PDB file of C-alpha atoms in Angstrom:
ATOM      1  CA  MET O   1      87.521  57.202  31.592  1.00 52.00           C
ATOM      2  CA  LYS O   2      89.935  56.310  28.859  1.00 52.00           C
ATOM      3  CA  ASN O   3      89.633  52.622  29.741  1.00 57.00           C
ATOM      4  CA  LEU O   4      85.843  52.729  29.424  1.00 55.00           C
ATOM      5  CA  LYS O   5      85.837  53.978  25.909  1.00 56.00           C
ATOM      6  CA  PRO O   6      86.968  50.771  24.226  1.00 58.00           C
ATOM      7  CA  ILE O   7      84.516  48.719  26.196  1.00 56.00           C
ATOM      8  CA  LEU O   8      81.622  50.964  25.119  1.00 54.00           C
ATOM      9  CA  ILE O   9      82.665  50.729  21.441  1.00 57.00           C
ATOM     10  CA  LEU O  10      82.876  46.878  21.750  1.00 55.00           C
ATOM     11  CA  ILE O  11      79.328  46.714  23.246  1.00 56.00           C
ATOM     12  CA  ILE O  12      77.937  48.828  20.499  1.00 57.00           C
ATOM     13  CA  ILE O  13      79.663  46.656  17.842  1.00 57.00           C
ATOM     14  CA  VAL O  14      78.390  43.440  19.452  1.00 51.00           C
ATOM     15  CA  PHE O  15      74.798  44.857  19.787  1.00 53.00           C
ATOM     16  CA  THR O  16      74.826  45.961  16.208  1.00 60.00           C
ATOM     17  CA  ILE O  17      75.751  42.541  15.008  1.00 56.00           C
ATOM     18  CA  LEU O  18      73.512  40.492  17.208  1.00 52.00           C
ATOM     19  CA  THR O  19      70.335  42.576  17.081  1.00 56.00           C
ATOM     20  CA  PRO O  20      69.252  41.367  13.523  1.00 60.00           C
ATOM     21  CA  LYS O  21      69.942  37.788  14.436  1.00 56.00           C
ATOM     22  CA  ILE O  22      67.948  38.069  17.720  1.00 57.00           C
ATOM     23  CA  ILE O  23      64.984  39.697  15.726  1.00 56.00           C
ATOM     24  CA  LEU O  24      65.180  37.040  13.025  1.00 56.00           C
ATOM     25  CA  ALA O  25      65.135  34.216  15.699  1.00 57.00           C
ATOM     26  CA  VAL O  26      62.217  35.740  17.403  1.00 53.00           C
ATOM     27  CA  GLU O  27      60.358  36.088  14.054  1.00 57.00           C
ATOM     28  CA  GLU O  28      61.110  32.603  13.155  1.00 58.00           C
ATOM     29  CA  ALA O  29      59.857  31.270  16.547  1.00 57.00           C
ATOM     30  CA  SER O  30      56.794  33.307  16.241  1.00 57.00           C
ATOM     31  CA  SER O  31      56.119  32.068  12.668  1.00 58.00           C
ATOM     32  CA  SER O  32      56.682  28.467  13.827  1.00 59.00           C
ATOM     33  CA  ALA O  33      54.213  28.933  16.702  1.00 55.00           C
ATOM     34  CA  ASN O  34      51.663  30.437  14.404  1.00 57.00           C
ATOM     35  CA  GLN O  35      52.068  27.497  11.864  1.00 64.00           C
ATOM     36  CA  ASP O  36      51.621  25.016  14.778  1.00 64.00           C
ATOM     37  CA  LEU O  37      48.548  26.918  15.896  1.00 62.00           C
ATOM     38  CA  ILE O  38      47.075  26.912  12.481  1.00 61.00           C
ATOM     39  CA  LYS O  39      47.731  23.175  12.023  1.00 64.00           C
ATOM     40  CA  GLN O  40      46.117  22.454  15.390  1.00 71.00           C
ATOM     41  CA  LYS O  41      43.024  24.588  14.472  1.00 63.00           C
ATOM     42  CA  VAL O  42      42.735  22.765  11.079  1.00 63.00           C
ATOM     43  CA  LYS O  43      43.129  19.382  12.745  1.00 66.00           C
ATOM     44  CA  GLU O  44      40.389  20.196  15.342  1.00 65.00           C
ATOM     45  CA  ARG O  45      38.049  21.343  12.587  1.00 66.00           C
ATOM     46  CA  LEU O  46      38.580  18.301  10.533  1.00 61.00           C
ATOM     47  CA  GLU O  47      38.091  16.048  13.634  1.00 61.00           C
ATOM     48  CA  GLY O  48      34.949  17.883  14.373  1.00 59.00           C
ATOM     49  CA  LYS O  49      33.495  17.452  10.886  1.00 50.00           C
ATOM     50  CA  THR O  50      34.496  13.823  11.019  1.00 50.00           C
ATOM     51  CA  GLU O  51      32.569  13.303  14.324  1.00 53.00           C
ATOM     52  CA  GLU O  52      29.673  15.164  13.110  1.00 50.00           C
ATOM     53  CA  ALA O  53      29.518  13.172   9.821  1.00 43.00           C
ATOM     54  CA  GLU O  54      29.770   9.952  11.869  1.00 46.00           C
ATOM     55  CA  LYS O  55      26.750  11.070  13.998  1.00 45.00           C
ATOM     56  CA  THR O  56      24.646  12.001  10.968  1.00 43.00           C
ATOM     57  CA  LYS O  57      25.691   9.058   8.836  1.00 48.00           C
ATOM     58  CA  SER O  58      22.715   6.878   7.845  1.00 54.00           C
ATOM     59  CA  TYR O  59      23.056   3.155   7.793  1.00 69.00           C
ATOM     60  CA  ASP O  60      21.353   0.599   5.486  1.00 84.00           C
ATOM     61  CA  ALA O  61      20.394  -2.963   6.142  1.00 86.00           C
ATOM     62  CA  VAL O  62      19.944  -5.891   3.774  1.00 90.00           C
ATOM     63  CA  PHE O  63      18.889  -9.405   4.637  1.00 89.00           C
ATOM     64  CA  GLY O  64      18.610 -12.789   2.909  1.00 90.00           C
ATOM     65  CA  LYS O  65      20.398 -16.021   2.349  1.00 92.00           C
ATOM     66  CA  ILE O  66      24.211 -16.348   2.004  1.00 95.00           C
ATOM     67  CA  VAL O  67      24.946 -17.939  -1.440  1.00 95.00           C
ATOM     68  CA  SER O  68      28.824 -17.790  -1.392  1.00 95.00           C
ATOM     69  CA  THR O  69      31.604 -16.846   1.001  1.00 95.00           C
ATOM     70  CA  LYS O  70      35.130 -15.434   0.658  1.00 91.00           C
ATOM     71  CA  GLU O  71      37.888 -14.346   2.900  1.00 86.00           C
ATOM     72  CA  ASN O  72      36.692 -10.785   3.620  1.00 90.00           C
ATOM     73  CA  GLY O  73      33.000 -11.187   3.018  1.00 95.00           C
ATOM     74  CA  PHE O  74      30.169 -13.006   1.319  1.00 97.00           C
ATOM     75  CA  GLU O  75      27.433 -12.767  -1.197  1.00 96.00           C
ATOM     76  CA  LEU O  76      23.865 -12.406  -0.054  1.00 95.00           C
ATOM     77  CA  GLU O  77      20.581 -12.888  -2.022  1.00 93.00           C
ATOM     78  CA  THR O  78      17.436 -11.227  -0.838  1.00 89.00           C
ATOM     79  CA  PHE O  79      13.926 -12.650  -1.010  1.00 83.00           C
ATOM     80  CA  GLU O  80      13.477 -10.470  -4.164  1.00 83.00           C
ATOM     81  CA  LYS O  81      16.554 -12.321  -5.766  1.00 87.00           C
ATOM     82  CA  ASN O  82      18.694  -9.110  -5.572  1.00 91.00           C
ATOM     83  CA  GLN O  83      22.474  -9.798  -5.089  1.00 93.00           C
ATOM     84  CA  TYR O  84      24.688  -7.875  -2.586  1.00 95.00           C
ATOM     85  CA  GLN O  85      28.403  -8.142  -1.813  1.00 95.00           C
ATOM     86  CA  ILE O  86      28.888  -7.867   1.976  1.00 96.00           C
ATOM     87  CA  ALA O  87      32.333  -6.498   2.838  1.00 95.00           C
ATOM     88  CA  LEU O  88      33.747  -7.285   6.281  1.00 95.00           C
ATOM     89  CA  GLY O  89      36.208  -5.052   8.263  1.00 92.00           C
ATOM     90  CA  ASN O  90      38.260  -5.290  11.461  1.00 90.00           C
ATOM     91  CA  GLU O  91      35.460  -3.703  13.467  1.00 89.00           C
ATOM     92  CA  THR O  92      32.551  -5.647  11.972  1.00 93.00           C
ATOM     93  CA  ASP O  93      30.539  -7.427  14.757  1.00 92.00           C
ATOM     94  CA  LEU O  94      29.500 -10.939  13.729  1.00 94.00           C
ATOM     95  CA  ILE O  95      26.762 -12.516  15.991  1.00 91.00           C
ATOM     96  CA  LEU O  96      25.346 -15.957  15.467  1.00 91.00           C
ATOM     97  CA  PHE O  97      21.881 -16.573  16.909  1.00 87.00           C
ATOM     98  CA  GLY O  98      20.592 -19.963  18.010  1.00 79.00           C
ATOM     99  CA  LYS O  99      17.738 -21.534  19.951  1.00 71.00           C
ATOM    100  CA  ASN O 100      16.216 -19.794  22.999  1.00 63.00           C
ATOM    101  CA  LEU O 101      17.918 -16.474  22.053  1.00 60.00           C
ATOM    102  CA  TYR O 102      21.328 -18.021  22.335  1.00 71.00           C
ATOM    103  CA  GLN O 103      24.016 -15.916  20.679  1.00 80.00           C
ATOM    104  CA  LYS O 104      27.801 -15.814  20.297  1.00 87.00           C
ATOM    105  CA  GLU O 105      30.342 -13.928  18.450  1.00 91.00           C
ATOM    106  CA  ILE O 106      31.958 -15.711  15.551  1.00 92.00           C
ATOM    107  CA  THR O 107      34.797 -15.078  13.123  1.00 92.00           C
ATOM    108  CA  SER O 108      34.573 -14.577   9.303  1.00 92.00           C
ATOM    109  CA  LYS O 109      35.968 -18.116   8.717  1.00 91.00           C
ATOM    110  CA  GLU O 110      32.993 -19.590  10.494  1.00 93.00           C
ATOM    111  CA  ILE O 111      30.356 -18.143   8.127  1.00 94.00           C
ATOM    112  CA  GLU O 112      28.610 -20.686   5.999  1.00 94.00           C
ATOM    113  CA  THR O 113      26.474 -20.716   2.801  1.00 93.00           C
ATOM    114  CA  ASP O 114      22.602 -21.134   3.222  1.00 91.00           C
ATOM    115  CA  TRP O 115      22.673 -19.180   6.483  1.00 93.00           C
ATOM    116  CA  PHE O 116      20.282 -16.348   6.888  1.00 92.00           C
ATOM    117  CA  ALA O 117      21.963 -13.026   7.489  1.00 93.00           C
ATOM    118  CA  ILE O 118      20.837  -9.407   8.413  1.00 91.00           C
ATOM    119  CA  ALA O 119      23.721  -7.023   7.444  1.00 92.00           C
ATOM    120  CA  MET O 120      23.780  -3.460   8.640  1.00 90.00           C
ATOM    121  CA  GLY O 121      26.271  -0.841   7.268  1.00 89.00           C
ATOM    122  CA  THR O 122      26.712   1.617   4.539  1.00 90.00           C
ATOM    123  CA  LEU O 123      26.027   0.958   0.799  1.00 88.00           C
ATOM    124  CA  SER O 124      28.352   1.883  -1.964  1.00 85.00           C
ATOM    125  CA  ALA O 125      27.402   4.548  -4.640  1.00 81.00           C
ATOM    126  CA  ASN O 126      26.116   1.750  -6.933  1.00 81.00           C
ATOM    127  CA  GLU O 127      24.220   0.072  -4.022  1.00 81.00           C
ATOM    128  CA  GLN O 128      25.776  -3.244  -4.698  1.00 89.00           C
ATOM    129  CA  ILE O 129      28.384  -3.492  -1.988  1.00 92.00           C
ATOM    130  CA  LEU O 130      27.515  -3.013   1.760  1.00 93.00           C
ATOM    131  CA  GLN O 131      30.421  -2.288   4.167  1.00 93.00           C
ATOM    132  CA  ALA O 132      29.110  -4.058   7.154  1.00 93.00           C
ATOM    133  CA  ARG O 133      29.218  -2.759  10.756  1.00 90.00           C
ATOM    134  CA  ARG O 134      27.182  -5.442  12.305  1.00 90.00           C
ATOM    135  CA  ILE O 135      25.768  -8.791  10.978  1.00 93.00           C
ATOM    136  CA  SER O 136      23.349 -11.122  12.675  1.00 91.00           C
ATOM    137  CA  PHE O 137      23.280 -14.913  11.473  1.00 92.00           C
ATOM    138  CA  SER O 138      20.959 -17.660  11.851  1.00 90.00           C
ATOM    139  CA  THR O 139      21.767 -21.266  10.681  1.00 87.00           C
ATOM    140  CA  SER O 140      18.033 -21.923   9.773  1.00 77.00           C
ATOM    141  CA  TYR O 141      16.701 -20.369   6.653  1.00 70.00           C
ATOM    142  CA  THR O 142      13.143 -20.551   5.337  1.00 68.00           C
ATOM    143  CA  GLU O 143      12.260 -18.783   2.215  1.00 67.00           C
ATOM    144  CA  PRO O 144       8.841 -17.234   2.530  1.00 67.00           C
ATOM    145  CA  LYS O 145       6.100 -18.694   0.227  1.00 73.00           C
ATOM    146  CA  ALA O 146       4.860 -16.539  -2.618  1.00 78.00           C
ATOM    147  CA  LYS O 147       1.327 -15.177  -2.170  1.00 82.00           C
ATOM    148  CA  GLN O 148      -1.320 -14.377  -4.722  1.00 85.00           C
ATOM    149  CA  VAL O 149      -4.660 -12.504  -4.472  1.00 88.00           C
ATOM    150  CA  LEU O 150      -7.425 -13.860  -6.647  1.00 89.00           C
ATOM    151  CA  VAL O 151     -10.845 -12.372  -7.183  1.00 90.00           C
ATOM    152  CA  GLY O 152     -13.960 -13.945  -8.733  1.00 91.00           C
ATOM    153  CA  LYS O 153     -17.151 -15.836  -8.049  1.00 93.00           C
ATOM    154  CA  ILE O 154     -16.899 -19.359  -6.610  1.00 94.00           C
ATOM    155  CA  LYS O 155     -17.247 -21.919  -9.469  1.00 94.00           C
ATOM    156  CA  GLU O 156     -16.668 -25.158  -7.494  1.00 93.00           C
ATOM    157  CA  ILE O 157     -16.264 -25.832  -3.817  1.00 92.00           C
ATOM    158  CA  ASP O 158     -16.134 -28.769  -1.412  1.00 92.00           C
ATOM    159  CA  ASP O 159     -14.371 -29.283   1.866  1.00 89.00           C
ATOM    160  CA  LYS O 160     -10.979 -29.942   0.309  1.00 93.00           C
ATOM    161  CA  THR O 161     -10.839 -27.663  -2.935  1.00 94.00           C
ATOM    162  CA  LEU O 162     -12.029 -24.454  -4.330  1.00 93.00           C
ATOM    163  CA  LYS O 163     -12.124 -23.000  -7.904  1.00 94.00           C
ATOM    164  CA  LEU O 164     -13.138 -19.521  -9.097  1.00 94.00           C
ATOM    165  CA  GLU O 165     -14.608 -18.455 -12.305  1.00 91.00           C
ATOM    166  CA  ASN O 166     -12.236 -17.385 -15.128  1.00 84.00           C
ATOM    167  CA  SER O 167      -9.410 -19.399 -13.571  1.00 85.00           C
ATOM    168  CA  ASP O 168      -8.173 -22.971 -13.835  1.00 85.00           C
ATOM    169  CA  ARG O 169      -6.272 -22.941 -10.535  1.00 89.00           C
ATOM    170  CA  GLU O 170      -7.433 -25.552  -8.111  1.00 93.00           C
ATOM    171  CA  ILE O 171      -6.985 -24.188  -4.542  1.00 94.00           C
ATOM    172  CA  SER O 172      -6.493 -26.679  -1.819  1.00 93.00           C
ATOM    173  CA  ILE O 173      -8.235 -25.935   1.481  1.00 93.00           C
ATOM    174  CA  PRO O 174      -6.163 -27.041   4.491  1.00 92.00           C
ATOM    175  CA  ALA O 175      -7.822 -29.385   7.139  1.00 89.00           C
ATOM    176  CA  ASP O 176      -9.567 -27.443   9.922  1.00 85.00           C
ATOM    177  CA  PHE O 177      -9.248 -24.188   7.945  1.00 88.00           C
ATOM    178  CA  GLU O 178     -10.647 -21.236   9.865  1.00 86.00           C
ATOM    179  CA  ASN O 179      -9.533 -18.032   8.139  1.00 90.00           C
ATOM    180  CA  ILE O 180     -12.982 -17.554   6.550  1.00 90.00           C
ATOM    181  CA  ASN O 181     -14.610 -14.191   6.392  1.00 89.00           C
ATOM    182  CA  VAL O 182     -18.303 -14.023   5.196  1.00 88.00           C
ATOM    183  CA  LYS O 183     -20.035 -10.703   5.079  1.00 84.00           C
ATOM    184  CA  GLY O 184     -22.850 -10.715   7.642  1.00 83.00           C
ATOM    185  CA  VAL O 185     -21.801 -14.024   9.288  1.00 84.00           C
ATOM    186  CA  LYS O 186     -19.843 -14.483  12.509  1.00 83.00           C
ATOM    187  CA  ASN O 187     -17.517 -17.390  12.891  1.00 85.00           C
ATOM    188  CA  ALA O 188     -18.091 -18.509   9.375  1.00 86.00           C
ATOM    189  CA  LYS O 189     -17.163 -21.996   8.231  1.00 89.00           C
ATOM    190  CA  ILE O 190     -16.495 -23.807   4.915  1.00 90.00           C
ATOM    191  CA  ASP O 191     -20.124 -24.853   4.845  1.00 90.00           C
ATOM    192  CA  ASP O 192     -21.221 -21.118   4.678  1.00 90.00           C
ATOM    193  CA  LEU O 193     -19.511 -20.741   1.257  1.00 92.00           C
ATOM    194  CA  SER O 194     -21.584 -21.463  -1.894  1.00 91.00           C
ATOM    195  CA  ILE O 195     -21.333 -21.324  -5.565  1.00 92.00           C
ATOM    196  CA  ASP O 196     -21.660 -17.807  -7.142  1.00 92.00           C
ATOM    197  CA  ASP O 197     -20.536 -16.122  -3.883  1.00 93.00           C
ATOM    198  CA  LYS O 198     -18.232 -13.181  -4.795  1.00 91.00           C
ATOM    199  CA  ALA O 199     -14.844 -14.068  -3.206  1.00 91.00           C
ATOM    200  CA  THR O 200     -11.405 -12.598  -2.668  1.00 91.00           C
ATOM    201  CA  VAL O 201      -8.953 -15.272  -1.737  1.00 91.00           C
ATOM    202  CA  ILE O 202      -5.218 -15.189  -0.756  1.00 90.00           C
ATOM    203  CA  VAL O 203      -3.361 -18.257  -1.742  1.00 91.00           C
ATOM    204  CA  TYR O 204       0.205 -19.638  -1.046  1.00 88.00           C
ATOM    205  CA  GLU O 205       1.951 -20.521  -4.297  1.00 86.00           C
ATOM    206  CA  ASP O 206       4.387 -23.449  -4.195  1.00 83.00           C
ATOM    207  CA  SER O 207       5.894 -26.204  -6.299  1.00 76.00           C
ATOM    208  CA  ASN O 208       5.585 -29.898  -5.688  1.00 69.00           C
ATOM    209  CA  GLU O 209       8.155 -32.671  -6.323  1.00 68.00           C
ATOM    210  CA  ASP O 210       7.107 -32.680 -10.010  1.00 70.00           C
ATOM    211  CA  LYS O 211       7.725 -28.930 -10.252  1.00 71.00           C
ATOM    212  CA  GLU O 212       3.916 -28.443 -10.732  1.00 82.00           C
ATOM    213  CA  THR O 213       2.546 -25.165  -9.154  1.00 86.00           C
ATOM    214  CA  THR O 214       0.125 -25.673  -6.343  1.00 88.00           C
ATOM    215  CA  TYR O 215      -2.112 -23.232  -4.531  1.00 91.00           C
ATOM    216  CA  THR O 216      -3.187 -23.479  -0.880  1.00 92.00           C
ATOM    217  CA  LEU O 217      -5.791 -21.274   0.664  1.00 92.00           C
ATOM    218  CA  GLN O 218      -4.526 -18.874   3.186  1.00 89.00           C
ATOM    219  CA  ALA O 219      -7.608 -16.509   3.548  1.00 91.00           C
ATOM    220  CA  ILE O 220     -11.004 -16.069   1.987  1.00 92.00           C
ATOM    221  CA  PHE O 221     -13.391 -13.052   2.156  1.00 91.00           C
ATOM    222  CA  THR O 222     -16.822 -13.518   0.491  1.00 90.00           C
ATOM    223  CA  ASP O 223     -20.074 -11.727  -0.288  1.00 88.00           C
ATOM    224  CA  PRO O 224     -22.894 -14.346  -0.247  1.00 88.00           C
ATOM    225  CA  SER O 225     -24.925 -14.532  -3.481  1.00 86.00           C
ATOM    226  CA  LEU O 226     -28.754 -14.762  -3.223  1.00 82.00           C
ATOM    227  CA  LYS O 227     -28.428 -18.364  -4.128  1.00 79.00           C
ATOM    228  CA  ASN O 228     -26.546 -19.072  -0.920  1.00 80.00           C
ATOM    229  CA  PRO O 229     -28.977 -20.303   1.850  1.00 79.00           C
ATOM    230  CA  ILE O 230     -27.410 -17.944   4.479  1.00 77.00           C
ATOM    231  CA  ALA O 231     -28.405 -14.982   2.272  1.00 70.00           C
ATOM    232  CA  GLU O 232     -31.932 -15.420   3.606  1.00 66.00           C
ATOM    233  CA  ASP O 233     -30.753 -14.311   7.008  1.00 63.00           C
ATOM    234  CA  ASN O 234     -28.436 -11.620   5.526  1.00 60.00           C
ATOM    235  CA  THR O 235     -30.352  -8.416   5.088  1.00 51.00           C
ATOM    236  CA  ILE O 236     -27.208  -6.793   3.665  1.00 48.00           C
ATOM    237  CA  ASN O 237     -27.619  -9.014   0.701  1.00 44.00           C
ATOM    238  CA  GLU O 238     -31.250  -8.668   0.169  1.00 40.00           C
ATOM    239  CA  ALA O 239     -32.357  -5.702  -1.887  1.00 39.00           C
ATOM    240  CA  THR O 240     -35.862  -4.203  -1.818  1.00 36.00           C
ATOM    241  CA  PRO O 241     -36.461  -3.171  -5.398  1.00 40.00           C
ATOM    242  CA  ALA O 242     -39.606  -1.230  -4.496  1.00 36.00           C
ATOM    243  CA  ALA O 243     -37.816   0.836  -1.893  1.00 37.00           C
ATOM    244  CA  GLU O 244     -37.303   4.434  -2.882  1.00 39.00           C
ATOM    245  CA  ALA O 245     -33.913   6.047  -1.938  1.00 36.00           C
ATOM    246  CA  SER O 246     -33.984   8.750   0.767  1.00 37.00           C
ATOM    247  CA  LYS O 247     -33.316  12.411  -0.231  1.00 38.00           C
ATOM    248  CA  SER O 248     -29.957  12.175   1.724  1.00 38.00           C
ATOM    249  CA  ALA O 249     -28.998   9.145  -0.368  1.00 39.00           C
ATOM    250  CA  LYS O 250     -29.957  10.826  -3.590  1.00 39.00           C
ATOM    251  CA  SER O 251     -27.892  13.919  -2.663  1.00 39.00           C
ATOM    252  CA  LYS O 252     -24.847  11.728  -2.039  1.00 39.00           C
ATOM    253  CA  GLU O 253     -25.225  10.118  -5.398  1.00 38.00           C
TER     254      GLU O 253
END
């Protein structure tokens, strides 16, 4: 019994010394585990928001002619003469289209000026720089012709040219022109048009070699005047002055 007493005292001393350290180690381990858990939860939440933002992100598209190139992008000019800087990244898809729907992937070094490009991506806050995700290219570029709509009575007309009142524009009529719409007439031809007909015309505006503006007829819509011979067969153009309006017509007025 006497031999056990020193052993018991030693155990009590050791337990008294080690217990606080054991508790501190357990607390530190628990705190570290909690911090790791918190970090993991924050990371998962951030990744979830990033994925959600990526899904709901809206993309813009601009298209036009390439006017200059640089190492990581190029400058694009739209038909409206607006300028955009197109920025390329490592994940930007660059696709060149050719004849018969032929297409191939290219590198940024192969991009050339005067190509036509459709760039899709995200615009910067000032809407001047587009970070491209995908760009489609075509080596052929045709700038659309400017159009004008003119309204007035026909002043002069033959099989090659047309003029309207209150305008000095001489409008060229292409050979075999067929886009003619005359009120009350099916399959109208140039011969069905006459002086004093009310006309709405759509023309292409262009410049010749001398930088003179030219106008080419693209479409014409007319209401024949009573002077036009076809008006005799057009009841829609012939009024009956003696006819009295119906009650329903009066009520609408």
